[in-house]
Amino acid sequence: MEHVVKIAEILRDATHSIAFTGAGISTESNIPDFRGSQGLWKKFDPRMASRSYFEEDPKGFWSFYAMRYNSIAGAEPNDGHAALAELERRGYIDLIITQNIDTLHTKAGSKSVIELHGNIIWSRCDLCSVERRTIECIEELERSGRPPTCKSCGGLMRPSVVLFEEPVRLMEAAMDVACRSDCCLVVGSSLTVYPAALVPEVVKGQGGALVIINMDPTPLDDRADVVIRDKASVVLKKLIEALS
Ligand code: APR
């Protein structure tokens, strides 16, 4: 509990705090993470989330994303998402930068969210960028047995998420926020994927506070001011109590 009290003090002293979240905040909403004990990359090749796989086997790519969509579509925010929304409401954090594509922060009521890797609710044409709901694309895949195509130009549709081998378009905005922050609360990320993991590094590198709430060790643990190895929902609920 003393670690939680320390986080509460850090948040009170900071002027511009942000949360940086990864798949670990959504496992308690029954969405698997990638590198945790039951992670997706222990069952599937990460290449299935890459640009080259989309180009090589669009049907196999869409089958993988249909499975991911189905695990996300019915998910509800958990106490961890709710706690971060509450921290924003009370003015303790300005914004969330998330690597997650499940939209659960927004569903939980968070207003300022940067979805670094996009979100799976929408898909877009790979040629002309016209958007369609991903559920419609999956229904077309299931009906026709072929990867969904654009109604406007016939190009291949793809989920509006950042694939491996693609640029993270929102990275400039995230860096701009990180440069103006003096505290970064990392929740549920292995901090192993770049450029996203630059966000907490930049905040710490310019003298800000770094807090890591994660079940497994991360490469930034030894630079963190506080590290708590416990469930995000448990720690964040205690943090709200400590700030009340
Ligand atoms: N509470 C706290 N931590 C948790 C919980 C939980 N309930 N459940 C899992 N974790 C931790 C795991 O121990 C793991 O270290 O969350 C971390 C999740 O790490 P990853 O699975 O690597 O997820 P993430 O950091 O978001 O991955 C970054 O990699 O595959 C790409 O695009 C994908 O956005 C993703 C990126």
PDB file of C-alpha atoms and ligand atoms in Angstrom:
ATOM      1  CA  MET A   1       0.000   0.000   0.000  1.00  0.00           C
ATOM      2  CA  GLU A   2       2.930   2.335   0.673  1.00  0.00           C
ATOM      3  CA  HIS A   3       3.801   2.195  -3.040  1.00  0.00           C
ATOM      4  CA  VAL A   4       0.265   3.368  -3.872  1.00  0.00           C
ATOM      5  CA  VAL A   5       0.602   6.237  -1.380  1.00  0.00           C
ATOM      6  CA  LYS A   6       3.875   7.192  -3.133  1.00  0.00           C
ATOM      7  CA  ILE A   7       2.093   7.237  -6.523  1.00  0.00           C
ATOM      8  CA  ALA A   8      -0.638   9.441  -5.025  1.00  0.00           C
ATOM      9  CA  GLU A   9       2.027  11.904  -3.801  1.00  0.00           C
ATOM     10  CA  ILE A  10       3.704  11.898  -7.232  1.00  0.00           C
ATOM     11  CA  LEU A  11       0.380  12.646  -8.954  1.00  0.00           C
ATOM     12  CA  ARG A  12      -0.408  15.442  -6.480  1.00  0.00           C
ATOM     13  CA  ASP A  13       3.028  17.055  -7.027  1.00  0.00           C
ATOM     14  CA  ALA A  14       3.009  16.753 -10.825  1.00  0.00           C
ATOM     15  CA  THR A  15       1.487  19.432 -13.055  1.00  0.00           C
ATOM     16  CA  HIS A  16       1.047  17.482 -16.322  1.00  0.00           C
ATOM     17  CA  SER A  17       0.592  13.730 -15.810  1.00  0.00           C
ATOM     18  CA  ILE A  18      -0.273  11.221 -18.516  1.00  0.00           C
ATOM     19  CA  ALA A  19      -1.135   7.537 -18.473  1.00  0.00           C
ATOM     20  CA  PHE A  20       0.533   5.210 -21.005  1.00  0.00           C
ATOM     21  CA  THR A  21      -1.372   1.945 -21.357  1.00  0.00           C
ATOM     22  CA  GLY A  22      -0.892  -1.399 -23.048  1.00  0.00           C
ATOM     23  CA  ALA A  23      -2.780  -4.650 -23.490  1.00  0.00           C
ATOM     24  CA  GLY A  24      -2.311  -5.524 -19.816  1.00  0.00           C
ATOM     25  CA  ILE A  25      -5.028  -3.092 -18.731  1.00  0.00           C
ATOM     26  CA  SER A  26      -7.538  -4.987 -20.895  1.00  0.00           C
ATOM     27  CA  THR A  27      -6.785  -8.592 -19.849  1.00  0.00           C
ATOM     28  CA  GLU A  28      -9.248  -8.166 -16.981  1.00  0.00           C
ATOM     29  CA  SER A  29     -11.832  -7.433 -19.701  1.00  0.00           C
ATOM     30  CA  ASN A  30     -10.990 -10.870 -21.183  1.00  0.00           C
ATOM     31  CA  ILE A  31      -8.946  -9.472 -24.065  1.00  0.00           C
ATOM     32  CA  PRO A  32      -5.641 -11.389 -24.249  1.00  0.00           C
ATOM     33  CA  ASP A  33      -2.398  -9.418 -24.152  1.00  0.00           C
ATOM     34  CA  PHE A  34       0.539 -10.277 -26.421  1.00  0.00           C
ATOM     35  CA  ARG A  35       3.557 -11.172 -24.250  1.00  0.00           C
ATOM     36  CA  GLY A  36       2.020 -12.019 -20.879  1.00  0.00           C
ATOM     37  CA  SER A  37       1.605 -15.595 -19.638  1.00  0.00           C
ATOM     38  CA  GLN A  38      -1.448 -16.186 -21.902  1.00  0.00           C
ATOM     39  CA  GLY A  39      -0.294 -13.764 -24.591  1.00  0.00           C
ATOM     40  CA  LEU A  40      -1.467 -13.854 -28.211  1.00  0.00           C
ATOM     41  CA  TRP A  41       2.115 -14.147 -29.483  1.00  0.00           C
ATOM     42  CA  LYS A  42       2.465 -17.414 -27.570  1.00  0.00           C
ATOM     43  CA  LYS A  43      -0.266 -18.886 -29.829  1.00  0.00           C
ATOM     44  CA  PHE A  44       0.103 -16.925 -33.068  1.00  0.00           C
ATOM     45  CA  ASP A  45       3.049 -15.643 -35.114  1.00  0.00           C
ATOM     46  CA  PRO A  46       3.288 -11.824 -34.667  1.00  0.00           C
ATOM     47  CA  ARG A  47       3.841 -11.705 -38.433  1.00  0.00           C
ATOM     48  CA  MET A  48       0.061 -12.173 -38.754  1.00  0.00           C
ATOM     49  CA  ALA A  49      -0.231  -8.509 -37.620  1.00  0.00           C
ATOM     50  CA  SER A  50       2.229  -7.273 -40.228  1.00  0.00           C
ATOM     51  CA  ARG A  51       1.900  -5.308 -43.468  1.00  0.00           C
ATOM     52  CA  SER A  52       3.749  -7.995 -45.430  1.00  0.00           C
ATOM     53  CA  TYR A  53       1.332 -10.721 -44.280  1.00  0.00           C
ATOM     54  CA  PHE A  54      -1.647  -8.545 -45.273  1.00  0.00           C
ATOM     55  CA  GLU A  55      -0.122  -8.217 -48.760  1.00  0.00           C
ATOM     56  CA  GLU A  56       0.890 -11.881 -49.011  1.00  0.00           C
ATOM     57  CA  ASP A  57      -2.295 -13.532 -47.671  1.00  0.00           C
ATOM     58  CA  PRO A  58      -5.150 -11.025 -47.222  1.00  0.00           C
ATOM     59  CA  LYS A  59      -7.641 -13.805 -46.474  1.00  0.00           C
ATOM     60  CA  GLY A  60      -5.475 -15.328 -43.711  1.00  0.00           C
ATOM     61  CA  PHE A  61      -4.815 -11.813 -42.413  1.00  0.00           C
ATOM     62  CA  TRP A  62      -8.571 -11.076 -42.242  1.00  0.00           C
ATOM     63  CA  SER A  63      -9.293 -14.403 -40.533  1.00  0.00           C
ATOM     64  CA  PHE A  64      -6.804 -13.416 -37.807  1.00  0.00           C
ATOM     65  CA  TYR A  65      -8.328  -9.954 -37.411  1.00  0.00           C
ATOM     66  CA  ALA A  66     -11.874 -11.359 -37.403  1.00  0.00           C
ATOM     67  CA  MET A  67     -10.816 -13.483 -34.419  1.00  0.00           C
ATOM     68  CA  ARG A  68      -9.256 -10.451 -32.723  1.00  0.00           C
ATOM     69  CA  TYR A  69     -12.349  -8.341 -33.455  1.00  0.00           C
ATOM     70  CA  ASN A  70     -14.624 -10.987 -31.924  1.00  0.00           C
ATOM     71  CA  SER A  71     -12.534 -11.101 -28.725  1.00  0.00           C
ATOM     72  CA  ILE A  72     -12.770  -7.286 -28.463  1.00  0.00           C
ATOM     73  CA  ALA A  73     -16.316  -6.537 -29.693  1.00  0.00           C
ATOM     74  CA  GLY A  74     -18.140  -7.836 -26.616  1.00  0.00           C
ATOM     75  CA  ALA A  75     -15.587  -6.583 -24.073  1.00  0.00           C
ATOM     76  CA  GLU A  76     -16.505  -4.047 -21.410  1.00  0.00           C
ATOM     77  CA  PRO A  77     -14.155  -1.664 -19.585  1.00  0.00           C
ATOM     78  CA  ASN A  78     -12.906  -2.972 -16.231  1.00  0.00           C
ATOM     79  CA  ASP A  79     -12.126  -1.176 -12.954  1.00  0.00           C
ATOM     80  CA  GLY A  80      -8.707  -0.198 -14.303  1.00  0.00           C
ATOM     81  CA  HIS A  81     -10.201   1.721 -17.250  1.00  0.00           C
ATOM     82  CA  ALA A  82     -12.799   3.247 -14.907  1.00  0.00           C
ATOM     83  CA  ALA A  83     -10.117   4.383 -12.460  1.00  0.00           C
ATOM     84  CA  LEU A  84      -8.126   6.137 -15.211  1.00  0.00           C
ATOM     85  CA  ALA A  85     -11.308   7.906 -16.361  1.00  0.00           C
ATOM     86  CA  GLU A  86     -11.863   9.004 -12.746  1.00  0.00           C
ATOM     87  CA  LEU A  87      -8.243  10.261 -12.485  1.00  0.00           C
ATOM     88  CA  GLU A  88      -8.891  12.371 -15.595  1.00  0.00           C
ATOM     89  CA  ARG A  89     -12.186  13.689 -14.146  1.00  0.00           C
ATOM     90  CA  ARG A  90     -10.411  14.716 -10.949  1.00  0.00           C
ATOM     91  CA  GLY A  91      -7.625  16.406 -12.891  1.00  0.00           C
ATOM     92  CA  TYR A  92      -4.815  14.039 -11.850  1.00  0.00           C
ATOM     93  CA  ILE A  93      -4.080  12.962 -15.441  1.00  0.00           C
ATOM     94  CA  ASP A  94      -4.478  15.125 -18.544  1.00  0.00           C
ATOM     95  CA  LEU A  95      -4.644  12.371 -21.137  1.00  0.00           C
ATOM     96  CA  ILE A  96      -4.114   8.684 -21.919  1.00  0.00           C
ATOM     97  CA  ILE A  97      -1.744   7.507 -24.641  1.00  0.00           C
ATOM     98  CA  THR A  98      -2.756   3.928 -25.379  1.00  0.00           C
ATOM     99  CA  GLN A  99      -1.291   1.204 -27.571  1.00  0.00           C
ATOM    100  CA  ASN A 100      -4.619  -0.648 -27.388  1.00  0.00           C
ATOM    101  CA  ILE A 101      -7.061  -0.889 -30.293  1.00  0.00           C
ATOM    102  CA  ASP A 102     -10.078  -1.949 -28.150  1.00  0.00           C
ATOM    103  CA  THR A 103     -11.533   1.582 -27.461  1.00  0.00           C
ATOM    104  CA  LEU A 104     -12.169   0.561 -23.815  1.00  0.00           C
ATOM    105  CA  HIS A 105     -10.715   3.815 -22.422  1.00  0.00           C
ATOM    106  CA  THR A 106     -13.261   5.846 -24.390  1.00  0.00           C
ATOM    107  CA  LYS A 107     -16.031   3.405 -23.436  1.00  0.00           C
ATOM    108  CA  ALA A 108     -15.019   3.885 -19.769  1.00  0.00           C
ATOM    109  CA  GLY A 109     -15.541   7.656 -20.121  1.00  0.00           C
ATOM    110  CA  SER A 110     -11.975   8.918 -20.679  1.00  0.00           C
ATOM    111  CA  LYS A 111     -12.200  12.063 -22.835  1.00  0.00           C
ATOM    112  CA  SER A 112      -8.581  12.656 -23.929  1.00  0.00           C
ATOM    113  CA  VAL A 113      -7.181   9.480 -25.474  1.00  0.00           C
ATOM    114  CA  ILE A 114      -4.485   9.132 -28.154  1.00  0.00           C
ATOM    115  CA  GLU A 115      -4.920   5.704 -29.810  1.00  0.00           C
ATOM    116  CA  LEU A 116      -1.339   5.313 -31.043  1.00  0.00           C
ATOM    117  CA  HIS A 117      -2.098   2.071 -32.908  1.00  0.00           C
ATOM    118  CA  GLY A 118      -5.582   3.094 -34.088  1.00  0.00           C
ATOM    119  CA  ASN A 119      -8.655   1.039 -33.270  1.00  0.00           C
ATOM    120  CA  ILE A 120     -10.304  -2.081 -34.654  1.00  0.00           C
ATOM    121  CA  ILE A 121     -13.874  -0.707 -34.858  1.00  0.00           C
ATOM    122  CA  TRP A 122     -13.166   0.900 -38.245  1.00  0.00           C
ATOM    123  CA  SER A 123     -11.479  -0.397 -41.388  1.00  0.00           C
ATOM    124  CA  ARG A 124     -10.326   1.544 -44.443  1.00  0.00           C
ATOM    125  CA  CYS A 125      -9.586   0.875 -48.086  1.00  0.00           C
ATOM    126  CA  ASP A 126      -5.872   0.279 -48.591  1.00  0.00           C
ATOM    127  CA  LEU A 127      -6.054   2.240 -51.855  1.00  0.00           C
ATOM    128  CA  CYS A 128      -8.490   5.152 -51.387  1.00  0.00           C
ATOM    129  CA  SER A 129      -8.880   5.179 -47.557  1.00  0.00           C
ATOM    130  CA  VAL A 130     -12.700   5.109 -47.655  1.00  0.00           C
ATOM    131  CA  GLU A 131     -13.848   3.788 -44.258  1.00  0.00           C
ATOM    132  CA  ARG A 132     -16.277   0.989 -43.389  1.00  0.00           C
ATOM    133  CA  ARG A 133     -17.124  -0.572 -40.024  1.00  0.00           C
ATOM    134  CA  THR A 134     -14.927  -3.630 -39.412  1.00  0.00           C
ATOM    135  CA  ILE A 135     -17.994  -5.721 -38.524  1.00  0.00           C
ATOM    136  CA  GLU A 136     -19.343  -5.127 -42.072  1.00  0.00           C
ATOM    137  CA  CYS A 137     -16.010  -6.235 -43.553  1.00  0.00           C
ATOM    138  CA  ILE A 138     -16.034  -9.403 -41.433  1.00  0.00           C
ATOM    139  CA  GLU A 139     -19.616 -10.184 -42.516  1.00  0.00           C
ATOM    140  CA  GLU A 140     -18.507  -9.819 -46.163  1.00  0.00           C
ATOM    141  CA  LEU A 141     -15.541 -12.153 -45.508  1.00  0.00           C
ATOM    142  CA  GLU A 142     -17.862 -14.738 -43.928  1.00  0.00           C
ATOM    143  CA  ARG A 143     -20.430 -14.409 -46.771  1.00  0.00           C
ATOM    144  CA  SER A 144     -18.050 -14.480 -49.724  1.00  0.00           C
ATOM    145  CA  GLY A 145     -15.062 -16.364 -48.305  1.00  0.00           C
ATOM    146  CA  ARG A 146     -12.880 -13.643 -49.807  1.00  0.00           C
ATOM    147  CA  PRO A 147     -11.128 -10.640 -48.161  1.00  0.00           C
ATOM    148  CA  PRO A 148     -13.455  -7.601 -48.051  1.00  0.00           C
ATOM    149  CA  THR A 149     -13.064  -4.955 -50.737  1.00  0.00           C
ATOM    150  CA  CYS A 150     -13.849  -1.261 -51.026  1.00  0.00           C
ATOM    151  CA  LYS A 151     -17.333  -0.375 -52.329  1.00  0.00           C
ATOM    152  CA  SER A 152     -15.867   2.708 -54.025  1.00  0.00           C
ATOM    153  CA  CYS A 153     -12.716   1.538 -55.803  1.00  0.00           C
ATOM    154  CA  GLY A 154     -12.539  -2.234 -55.298  1.00  0.00           C
ATOM    155  CA  GLY A 155      -9.320  -2.009 -53.291  1.00  0.00           C
ATOM    156  CA  LEU A 156      -8.668  -4.328 -50.354  1.00  0.00           C
ATOM    157  CA  MET A 157     -10.078  -3.237 -46.998  1.00  0.00           C
ATOM    158  CA  ARG A 158      -7.857  -3.421 -43.875  1.00  0.00           C
ATOM    159  CA  PRO A 159      -8.507  -2.614 -40.195  1.00  0.00           C
ATOM    160  CA  SER A 160      -7.615   0.996 -39.275  1.00  0.00           C
ATOM    161  CA  VAL A 161      -4.855  -0.192 -36.940  1.00  0.00           C
ATOM    162  CA  VAL A 162      -1.078   0.259 -37.196  1.00  0.00           C
ATOM    163  CA  LEU A 163       0.453  -2.991 -38.488  1.00  0.00           C
ATOM    164  CA  PHE A 164       4.032  -4.061 -37.896  1.00  0.00           C
ATOM    165  CA  GLU A 165       6.193  -2.472 -40.648  1.00  0.00           C
ATOM    166  CA  GLU A 166       3.875   0.584 -40.787  1.00  0.00           C
ATOM    167  CA  PRO A 167       4.555   4.086 -39.413  1.00  0.00           C
ATOM    168  CA  VAL A 168       2.843   5.231 -36.187  1.00  0.00           C
ATOM    169  CA  ARG A 169       1.173   8.380 -37.570  1.00  0.00           C
ATOM    170  CA  LEU A 170       0.179   9.738 -34.139  1.00  0.00           C
ATOM    171  CA  MET A 171       3.717   9.494 -32.758  1.00  0.00           C
ATOM    172  CA  GLU A 172       4.382  13.219 -33.337  1.00  0.00           C
ATOM    173  CA  ALA A 173       1.317  14.150 -31.264  1.00  0.00           C
ATOM    174  CA  ALA A 174       2.339  11.657 -28.560  1.00  0.00           C
ATOM    175  CA  MET A 175       5.885  13.039 -28.438  1.00  0.00           C
ATOM    176  CA  ASP A 176       4.505  16.584 -28.200  1.00  0.00           C
ATOM    177  CA  VAL A 177       2.438  15.535 -25.158  1.00  0.00           C
ATOM    178  CA  ALA A 178       5.306  13.564 -23.599  1.00  0.00           C
ATOM    179  CA  CYS A 179       7.650  16.579 -23.895  1.00  0.00           C
ATOM    180  CA  ARG A 180       5.139  18.655 -21.898  1.00  0.00           C
ATOM    181  CA  SER A 181       4.542  16.017 -19.180  1.00  0.00           C
ATOM    182  CA  ASP A 182       6.278  15.658 -15.814  1.00  0.00           C
ATOM    183  CA  CYS A 183       4.759  12.306 -14.874  1.00  0.00           C
ATOM    184  CA  CYS A 184       4.008   9.117 -16.824  1.00  0.00           C
ATOM    185  CA  LEU A 185       1.869   6.371 -15.286  1.00  0.00           C
ATOM    186  CA  VAL A 186       2.566   3.162 -17.276  1.00  0.00           C
ATOM    187  CA  VAL A 187      -0.215   0.559 -16.902  1.00  0.00           C
ATOM    188  CA  GLY A 188      -0.094  -2.943 -18.417  1.00  0.00           C
ATOM    189  CA  SER A 189       2.659  -2.693 -21.002  1.00  0.00           C
ATOM    190  CA  SER A 190       5.834  -4.735 -21.532  1.00  0.00           C
ATOM    191  CA  LEU A 191       7.448  -1.510 -22.901  1.00  0.00           C
ATOM    192  CA  THR A 192       9.125  -3.552 -25.627  1.00  0.00           C
ATOM    193  CA  VAL A 193       7.526  -2.104 -28.787  1.00  0.00           C
ATOM    194  CA  TYR A 194       8.880   1.072 -30.395  1.00  0.00           C
ATOM    195  CA  PRO A 195       8.320   3.845 -31.174  1.00  0.00           C
ATOM    196  CA  ALA A 196       5.406   3.700 -28.659  1.00  0.00           C
ATOM    197  CA  ALA A 197       7.669   2.884 -25.711  1.00  0.00           C
ATOM    198  CA  LEU A 198       9.545   6.152 -26.330  1.00  0.00           C
ATOM    199  CA  VAL A 199       6.685   7.970 -24.527  1.00  0.00           C
ATOM    200  CA  PRO A 200       7.620   6.955 -20.946  1.00  0.00           C
ATOM    201  CA  GLU A 201      11.321   7.192 -21.825  1.00  0.00           C
ATOM    202  CA  VAL A 202      10.956  10.826 -22.932  1.00  0.00           C
ATOM    203  CA  VAL A 203       9.009  11.847 -19.802  1.00  0.00           C
ATOM    204  CA  LYS A 204      11.631  10.220 -17.541  1.00  0.00           C
ATOM    205  CA  GLY A 205      14.535  11.451 -19.662  1.00  0.00           C
ATOM    206  CA  GLN A 206      13.504  15.075 -19.167  1.00  0.00           C
ATOM    207  CA  GLY A 207      13.291  14.705 -15.387  1.00  0.00           C
ATOM    208  CA  GLY A 208       9.673  13.620 -15.012  1.00  0.00           C
ATOM    209  CA  ALA A 209       8.397  10.881 -12.699  1.00  0.00           C
ATOM    210  CA  LEU A 210       7.913   7.355 -14.039  1.00  0.00           C
ATOM    211  CA  VAL A 211       5.456   4.940 -12.421  1.00  0.00           C
ATOM    212  CA  ILE A 212       5.063   1.372 -13.752  1.00  0.00           C
ATOM    213  CA  ILE A 213       2.128  -0.858 -12.842  1.00  0.00           C
ATOM    214  CA  ASN A 214       2.755  -4.174 -14.615  1.00  0.00           C
ATOM    215  CA  MET A 215       2.565  -7.878 -13.755  1.00  0.00           C
ATOM    216  CA  ASP A 216       5.903  -8.695 -15.432  1.00  0.00           C
ATOM    217  CA  PRO A 217       9.276  -6.917 -15.381  1.00  0.00           C
ATOM    218  CA  THR A 218       9.873  -4.239 -18.037  1.00  0.00           C
ATOM    219  CA  PRO A 219      13.105  -2.757 -19.467  1.00  0.00           C
ATOM    220  CA  LEU A 220      12.334   0.575 -17.747  1.00  0.00           C
ATOM    221  CA  ASP A 221      11.795  -0.832 -14.221  1.00  0.00           C
ATOM    222  CA  ASP A 222      15.237   0.205 -12.955  1.00  0.00           C
ATOM    223  CA  ARG A 223      14.600   3.819 -14.071  1.00  0.00           C
ATOM    224  CA  ALA A 224      11.113   3.998 -12.543  1.00  0.00           C
ATOM    225  CA  ASP A 225      10.308   5.944  -9.348  1.00  0.00           C
ATOM    226  CA  VAL A 226       7.698   3.334  -8.391  1.00  0.00           C
ATOM    227  CA  VAL A 227       7.133  -0.196  -9.760  1.00  0.00           C
ATOM    228  CA  ILE A 228       4.119  -2.257  -8.652  1.00  0.00           C
ATOM    229  CA  ARG A 229       3.790  -5.865  -9.795  1.00  0.00           C
ATOM    230  CA  ASP A 230       0.067  -6.303  -9.352  1.00  0.00           C
ATOM    231  CA  LYS A 231      -3.191  -6.218 -11.295  1.00  0.00           C
ATOM    232  CA  ALA A 232      -3.964  -2.849 -12.846  1.00  0.00           C
ATOM    233  CA  SER A 233      -7.559  -2.775 -11.579  1.00  0.00           C
ATOM    234  CA  VAL A 234      -6.485  -3.558  -7.979  1.00  0.00           C
ATOM    235  CA  VAL A 235      -3.719  -0.937  -7.889  1.00  0.00           C
ATOM    236  CA  LEU A 236      -5.704   1.787  -9.649  1.00  0.00           C
ATOM    237  CA  LYS A 237      -8.714   1.304  -7.363  1.00  0.00           C
ATOM    238  CA  LYS A 238      -6.393   1.672  -4.345  1.00  0.00           C
ATOM    239  CA  LEU A 239      -4.884   4.770  -5.959  1.00  0.00           C
ATOM    240  CA  ILE A 240      -8.321   6.392  -6.260  1.00  0.00           C
ATOM    241  CA  GLU A 241      -8.909   5.634  -2.542  1.00  0.00           C
ATOM    242  CA  ALA A 242      -5.493   7.064  -1.603  1.00  0.00           C
ATOM    243  CA  LEU A 243      -6.358  10.277  -3.491  1.00  0.00           C
ATOM    244  CA  SER A 244      -9.828  10.584  -1.929  1.00  0.00           C
TER     245      SER A 244
HETATM  246  N1  APR B   1      -2.441  -5.887 -14.664  1.00  0.00           N
HETATM  247  C1  APR B   1      -1.179  -5.422 -14.862  1.00  0.00           C
HETATM  248  N2  APR B   1      -0.352  -5.883 -15.845  1.00  0.00           N
HETATM  249  C2  APR B   1      -0.853  -6.865 -16.640  1.00  0.00           C
HETATM  250  C3  APR B   1      -2.151  -7.402 -16.490  1.00  0.00           C
HETATM  251  C4  APR B   1      -2.948  -6.872 -15.440  1.00  0.00           C
HETATM  252  N3  APR B   1      -4.198  -7.314 -15.213  1.00  0.00           N
HETATM  253  N4  APR B   1      -2.320  -8.365 -17.445  1.00  0.00           N
HETATM  254  C5  APR B   1      -1.179  -8.413 -18.161  1.00  0.00           C
HETATM  255  N5  APR B   1      -0.296  -7.520 -17.680  1.00  0.00           N
HETATM  256  C6  APR B   1       1.033  -7.182 -18.200  1.00  0.00           C
HETATM  257  C7  APR B   1       1.832  -8.354 -18.713  1.00  0.00           C
HETATM  258  O1  APR B   1       2.659  -8.855 -17.664  1.00  0.00           O
HETATM  259  C8  APR B   1       2.655  -7.730 -19.848  1.00  0.00           C
HETATM  260  O2  APR B   1       3.974  -7.400 -19.413  1.00  0.00           O
HETATM  261  O3  APR B   1       0.815  -6.346 -19.312  1.00  0.00           O
HETATM  262  C9  APR B   1       1.921  -6.445 -20.207  1.00  0.00           C
HETATM  263  C10 APR B   1       1.372  -6.465 -21.608  1.00  0.00           C
HETATM  264  O4  APR B   1       2.482  -6.441 -22.487  1.00  0.00           O
HETATM  265  P1  APR B   1       2.242  -6.828 -24.030  1.00  0.00           P
HETATM  266  O5  APR B   1       1.442  -8.059 -24.101  1.00  0.00           O
HETATM  267  O6  APR B   1       3.603  -6.781 -24.682  1.00  0.00           O
HETATM  268  O7  APR B   1       1.327  -5.674 -24.575  1.00  0.00           O
HETATM  269  P2  APR B   1       1.770  -4.219 -25.039  1.00  0.00           P
HETATM  270  O8  APR B   1       2.886  -3.693 -24.199  1.00  0.00           O
HETATM  271  O9  APR B   1       0.529  -3.394 -25.119  1.00  0.00           O
HETATM  272  O10 APR B   1       2.303  -4.493 -26.542  1.00  0.00           O
HETATM  273  C11 APR B   1       2.626  -3.362 -27.329  1.00  0.00           C
HETATM  274  O11 APR B   1       2.828  -4.838 -29.245  1.00  0.00           O
HETATM  275  O12 APR B   1       2.028  -6.594 -30.502  1.00  0.00           O
HETATM  276  C12 APR B   1       2.099  -5.210 -30.420  1.00  0.00           C
HETATM  277  O13 APR B   1       0.567  -3.699 -31.365  1.00  0.00           O
HETATM  278  C13 APR B   1       0.722  -4.603 -30.304  1.00  0.00           C
HETATM  279  O14 APR B   1       0.067  -2.615 -29.097  1.00  0.00           O
HETATM  280  C14 APR B   1       0.755  -3.851 -28.983  1.00  0.00           C
HETATM  281  C15 APR B   1       2.242  -3.637 -28.753  1.00  0.00           C
END
